[in-house]
């Protein structure tokens, strides 16, 4: 085989190999995007819904909320910020206690004793692919306190 023919054949094979590789990457990207739908990156993931037990409260300090799960399975994401002057409330046997001026709140975040006059804020909860997602950028002020409609169920 003369050198020119050998070189042309080699270049053709090299170009075909590069094209095949690119096509392979493109096809695999298409399948990856279809099979793995990403969760909303603006939401805080608290974890899979089946890890949470009823009648328990789970602190999420990095998300600035407590996830309360009630006896019927309803969930509330309750803000850690006291509605009096914004101190961080701590869980106690009745619900939450503010260390700054002693406001107390029940497990649903309703005021038990002043100076706070308003229930603790809550955050919207959605369940995405079995995962509990909290919208920590959208606190909800509860002027009228707790309502059963505020609970989220799996
Ligand atoms: S900041 Fe919580 S009681 Fe004042």
PDB file of C-alpha atoms and ligand atoms in Angstrom:
ATOM      1  CA  UNK A   1       0.000   0.000   0.000  1.00  0.00           C
ATOM      2  CA  UNK A   2       1.422   3.330  -0.889  1.00  0.00           C
ATOM      3  CA  UNK A   3       1.927   5.974   1.787  1.00  0.00           C
ATOM      4  CA  UNK A   4      -0.777   8.390   0.461  1.00  0.00           C
ATOM      5  CA  UNK A   5      -3.506   5.751   0.511  1.00  0.00           C
ATOM      6  CA  UNK A   6      -2.456   4.548   3.957  1.00  0.00           C
ATOM      7  CA  UNK A   7      -2.521   8.151   5.314  1.00  0.00           C
ATOM      8  CA  UNK A   8      -6.020   8.857   3.835  1.00  0.00           C
ATOM      9  CA  UNK A   9      -7.374   5.644   5.260  1.00  0.00           C
ATOM     10  CA  UNK A  10      -5.897   6.418   8.669  1.00  0.00           C
ATOM     11  CA  UNK A  11      -7.362   9.972   8.696  1.00  0.00           C
ATOM     12  CA  UNK A  12     -10.830   8.659   7.668  1.00  0.00           C
ATOM     13  CA  UNK A  13     -10.765   6.105  10.490  1.00  0.00           C
ATOM     14  CA  UNK A  14      -9.615   8.718  13.008  1.00  0.00           C
ATOM     15  CA  UNK A  15     -12.415  11.112  11.996  1.00  0.00           C
ATOM     16  CA  UNK A  16     -14.990   8.315  12.217  1.00  0.00           C
ATOM     17  CA  UNK A  17     -13.723   7.365  15.673  1.00  0.00           C
ATOM     18  CA  UNK A  18     -14.032  10.979  16.931  1.00  0.00           C
ATOM     19  CA  UNK A  19     -17.551  11.321  15.462  1.00  0.00           C
ATOM     20  CA  UNK A  20     -18.618   8.006  17.051  1.00  0.00           C
ATOM     21  CA  UNK A  21     -17.293   9.096  20.437  1.00  0.00           C
ATOM     22  CA  UNK A  22     -19.139  12.444  20.291  1.00  0.00           C
ATOM     23  CA  UNK A  23     -22.368  10.701  19.233  1.00  0.00           C
ATOM     24  CA  UNK A  24     -22.006   8.316  22.167  1.00  0.00           C
ATOM     25  CA  UNK A  25     -21.625  11.167  24.650  1.00  0.00           C
ATOM     26  CA  UNK A  26     -24.624  12.986  23.162  1.00  0.00           C
ATOM     27  CA  UNK A  27     -26.842   9.912  23.384  1.00  0.00           C
ATOM     28  CA  UNK A  28     -25.778   9.137  26.952  1.00  0.00           C
ATOM     29  CA  UNK A  29     -26.497  12.768  27.973  1.00  0.00           C
ATOM     30  CA  UNK A  30     -30.003  12.524  26.500  1.00  0.00           C
ATOM     31  CA  UNK A  31     -30.732   9.349  28.502  1.00  0.00           C
ATOM     32  CA  UNK A  32     -29.259  10.803  31.704  1.00  0.00           C
ATOM     33  CA  UNK A  33     -31.442  13.915  31.464  1.00  0.00           C
ATOM     34  CA  UNK A  34     -34.566  11.831  30.854  1.00  0.00           C
ATOM     35  CA  UNK A  35     -34.006   9.303  33.620  1.00  0.00           C
ATOM     36  CA  UNK A  36     -32.810  11.619  36.408  1.00  0.00           C
ATOM     37  CA  UNK A  37     -35.138  14.518  37.044  1.00  0.00           C
ATOM     38  CA  UNK A  38     -33.409  16.862  39.422  1.00  0.00           C
ATOM     39  CA  UNK A  39     -35.097  18.093  42.570  1.00  0.00           C
ATOM     40  CA  UNK A  40     -35.811  21.800  42.883  1.00  0.00           C
ATOM     41  CA  UNK A  41     -32.468  23.369  43.956  1.00  0.00           C
ATOM     42  CA  UNK A  42     -34.230  26.285  45.689  1.00  0.00           C
ATOM     43  CA  UNK A  43     -35.765  23.949  48.256  1.00  0.00           C
ATOM     44  CA  UNK A  44     -34.130  22.477  51.369  1.00  0.00           C
ATOM     45  CA  UNK A  45     -34.174  18.694  51.396  1.00  0.00           C
ATOM     46  CA  UNK A  46     -35.010  17.291  54.840  1.00  0.00           C
ATOM     47  CA  UNK A  47     -34.618  13.703  53.633  1.00  0.00           C
ATOM     48  CA  UNK A  48     -36.843  10.802  52.621  1.00  0.00           C
ATOM     49  CA  UNK A  49     -40.327  11.005  54.112  1.00  0.00           C
ATOM     50  CA  UNK A  50     -40.187   7.443  55.495  1.00  0.00           C
ATOM     51  CA  UNK A  51     -37.368   8.247  57.943  1.00  0.00           C
ATOM     52  CA  UNK A  52     -39.563  10.546  60.052  1.00  0.00           C
ATOM     53  CA  UNK A  53     -41.522   9.042  62.955  1.00  0.00           C
ATOM     54  CA  UNK A  54     -44.845  10.297  64.244  1.00  0.00           C
ATOM     55  CA  UNK A  55     -44.947  12.461  67.391  1.00  0.00           C
ATOM     56  CA  UNK A  56     -41.375  13.634  66.944  1.00  0.00           C
ATOM     57  CA  UNK A  57     -39.627  16.892  66.238  1.00  0.00           C
ATOM     58  CA  UNK A  58     -36.482  17.076  64.127  1.00  0.00           C
ATOM     59  CA  UNK A  59     -34.151  20.095  64.278  1.00  0.00           C
ATOM     60  CA  UNK A  60     -32.649  21.402  61.026  1.00  0.00           C
ATOM     61  CA  UNK A  61     -30.359  24.173  62.225  1.00  0.00           C
ATOM     62  CA  UNK A  62     -28.859  24.792  58.786  1.00  0.00           C
ATOM     63  CA  UNK A  63     -32.350  25.264  57.369  1.00  0.00           C
ATOM     64  CA  UNK A  64     -33.456  27.288  60.425  1.00  0.00           C
ATOM     65  CA  UNK A  65     -36.531  25.183  61.133  1.00  0.00           C
ATOM     66  CA  UNK A  66     -37.848  22.281  63.184  1.00  0.00           C
ATOM     67  CA  UNK A  67     -39.750  19.599  61.333  1.00  0.00           C
ATOM     68  CA  UNK A  68     -42.621  18.484  63.551  1.00  0.00           C
ATOM     69  CA  UNK A  69     -44.402  15.259  62.704  1.00  0.00           C
ATOM     70  CA  UNK A  70     -47.734  14.841  64.506  1.00  0.00           C
ATOM     71  CA  UNK A  71     -49.603  11.692  65.507  1.00  0.00           C
ATOM     72  CA  UNK A  72     -51.677  11.654  62.296  1.00  0.00           C
ATOM     73  CA  UNK A  73     -48.524  11.959  60.154  1.00  0.00           C
ATOM     74  CA  UNK A  74     -49.084  15.635  59.355  1.00  0.00           C
ATOM     75  CA  UNK A  75     -45.899  17.685  59.146  1.00  0.00           C
ATOM     76  CA  UNK A  76     -45.087  21.322  59.934  1.00  0.00           C
ATOM     77  CA  UNK A  77     -41.788  23.075  59.223  1.00  0.00           C
ATOM     78  CA  UNK A  78     -41.643  25.574  62.084  1.00  0.00           C
ATOM     79  CA  UNK A  79     -39.227  28.511  62.051  1.00  0.00           C
ATOM     80  CA  UNK A  80     -36.622  28.644  64.834  1.00  0.00           C
ATOM     81  CA  UNK A  81     -36.980  32.444  64.974  1.00  0.00           C
ATOM     82  CA  UNK A  82     -39.014  33.843  67.854  1.00  0.00           C
ATOM     83  CA  UNK A  83     -41.777  36.162  66.664  1.00  0.00           C
ATOM     84  CA  UNK A  84     -41.067  38.600  69.520  1.00  0.00           C
ATOM     85  CA  UNK A  85     -37.599  39.913  68.612  1.00  0.00           C
ATOM     86  CA  UNK A  86     -36.073  37.110  66.567  1.00  0.00           C
ATOM     87  CA  UNK A  87     -34.058  35.064  69.059  1.00  0.00           C
ATOM     88  CA  UNK A  88     -33.613  31.361  68.370  1.00  0.00           C
ATOM     89  CA  UNK A  89     -36.212  29.245  70.178  1.00  0.00           C
ATOM     90  CA  UNK A  90     -35.204  25.966  71.807  1.00  0.00           C
ATOM     91  CA  UNK A  91     -37.321  22.819  71.978  1.00  0.00           C
ATOM     92  CA  UNK A  92     -38.724  21.908  75.383  1.00  0.00           C
ATOM     93  CA  UNK A  93     -41.270  19.453  76.755  1.00  0.00           C
ATOM     94  CA  UNK A  94     -44.295  21.621  75.781  1.00  0.00           C
ATOM     95  CA  UNK A  95     -42.927  22.811  72.433  1.00  0.00           C
ATOM     96  CA  UNK A  96     -40.482  25.697  72.218  1.00  0.00           C
ATOM     97  CA  UNK A  97     -39.024  28.181  74.659  1.00  0.00           C
ATOM     98  CA  UNK A  98     -37.306  31.448  73.796  1.00  0.00           C
ATOM     99  CA  UNK A  99     -34.202  32.073  75.950  1.00  0.00           C
ATOM    100  CA  UNK A 100     -34.313  35.859  75.486  1.00  0.00           C
ATOM    101  CA  UNK A 101     -37.585  36.945  77.135  1.00  0.00           C
ATOM    102  CA  UNK A 102     -39.177  33.583  77.965  1.00  0.00           C
ATOM    103  CA  UNK A 103     -41.912  33.397  75.323  1.00  0.00           C
ATOM    104  CA  UNK A 104     -43.235  29.864  75.147  1.00  0.00           C
ATOM    105  CA  UNK A 105     -44.842  28.103  72.176  1.00  0.00           C
ATOM    106  CA  UNK A 106     -46.600  24.761  71.872  1.00  0.00           C
ATOM    107  CA  UNK A 107     -45.528  21.974  69.476  1.00  0.00           C
ATOM    108  CA  UNK A 108     -47.505  23.576  66.658  1.00  0.00           C
ATOM    109  CA  UNK A 109     -45.745  26.893  67.296  1.00  0.00           C
ATOM    110  CA  UNK A 110     -48.709  28.661  68.907  1.00  0.00           C
ATOM    111  CA  UNK A 111     -48.030  31.137  71.711  1.00  0.00           C
ATOM    112  CA  UNK A 112     -48.390  29.708  75.217  1.00  0.00           C
ATOM    113  CA  UNK A 113     -46.970  32.709  77.040  1.00  0.00           C
ATOM    114  CA  UNK A 114     -45.924  36.241  75.983  1.00  0.00           C
ATOM    115  CA  UNK A 115     -44.222  38.597  75.235  1.00  0.00           C
ATOM    116  CA  UNK A 116     -44.544  37.015  71.746  1.00  0.00           C
ATOM    117  CA  UNK A 117     -48.042  37.587  70.439  1.00  0.00           C
ATOM    118  CA  UNK A 118     -47.879  35.639  67.205  1.00  0.00           C
ATOM    119  CA  UNK A 119     -47.316  31.954  66.415  1.00  0.00           C
ATOM    120  CA  UNK A 120     -43.934  30.893  65.057  1.00  0.00           C
ATOM    121  CA  UNK A 121     -43.704  31.200  61.270  1.00  0.00           C
ATOM    122  CA  UNK A 122     -43.887  28.070  59.140  1.00  0.00           C
ATOM    123  CA  UNK A 123     -42.350  27.157  55.786  1.00  0.00           C
ATOM    124  CA  UNK A 124     -44.162  25.482  52.877  1.00  0.00           C
ATOM    125  CA  UNK A 125     -43.481  21.743  52.559  1.00  0.00           C
ATOM    126  CA  UNK A 126     -43.707  19.716  49.364  1.00  0.00           C
ATOM    127  CA  UNK A 127     -43.000  16.050  48.783  1.00  0.00           C
ATOM    128  CA  UNK A 128     -40.870  15.455  45.697  1.00  0.00           C
ATOM    129  CA  UNK A 129     -40.013  11.871  44.740  1.00  0.00           C
ATOM    130  CA  UNK A 130     -40.593  10.763  48.334  1.00  0.00           C
ATOM    131  CA  UNK A 131     -38.362  13.486  49.713  1.00  0.00           C
ATOM    132  CA  UNK A 132     -39.535  16.184  52.136  1.00  0.00           C
ATOM    133  CA  UNK A 133     -38.631  19.547  50.610  1.00  0.00           C
ATOM    134  CA  UNK A 134     -38.878  22.805  52.562  1.00  0.00           C
ATOM    135  CA  UNK A 135     -39.111  26.238  50.959  1.00  0.00           C
ATOM    136  CA  UNK A 136     -36.953  28.048  53.527  1.00  0.00           C
ATOM    137  CA  UNK A 137     -37.069  31.269  51.508  1.00  0.00           C
ATOM    138  CA  UNK A 138     -40.832  31.691  51.904  1.00  0.00           C
ATOM    139  CA  UNK A 139     -41.757  31.950  55.600  1.00  0.00           C
ATOM    140  CA  UNK A 140     -45.496  32.137  56.288  1.00  0.00           C
ATOM    141  CA  UNK A 141     -46.691  34.436  59.088  1.00  0.00           C
ATOM    142  CA  UNK A 142     -49.612  32.915  60.981  1.00  0.00           C
ATOM    143  CA  UNK A 143     -51.726  35.755  62.302  1.00  0.00           C
ATOM    144  CA  UNK A 144     -54.488  33.373  63.361  1.00  0.00           C
ATOM    145  CA  UNK A 145     -52.264  30.591  64.652  1.00  0.00           C
ATOM    146  CA  UNK A 146     -52.459  26.942  63.742  1.00  0.00           C
ATOM    147  CA  UNK A 147     -54.913  25.515  61.192  1.00  0.00           C
ATOM    148  CA  UNK A 148     -55.087  21.849  60.192  1.00  0.00           C
ATOM    149  CA  UNK A 149     -54.748  22.972  56.568  1.00  0.00           C
ATOM    150  CA  UNK A 150     -51.149  24.004  57.366  1.00  0.00           C
ATOM    151  CA  UNK A 151     -50.151  20.355  57.761  1.00  0.00           C
ATOM    152  CA  UNK A 152     -48.530  18.473  54.888  1.00  0.00           C
ATOM    153  CA  UNK A 153     -49.083  14.726  54.440  1.00  0.00           C
ATOM    154  CA  UNK A 154     -47.042  12.257  52.422  1.00  0.00           C
TER     155      UNK A 154
HETATM  156  S1  LIG B   1     -37.096  37.356  71.393  1.00  0.00           S
HETATM  157 FE1  LIG B   1     -38.158  35.643  72.063  1.00  0.00          FE
HETATM  158  S2  LIG B   1     -39.248  36.323  73.776  1.00  0.00           S
HETATM  159 FE2  LIG B   1     -38.202  38.067  73.092  1.00  0.00          FE
END
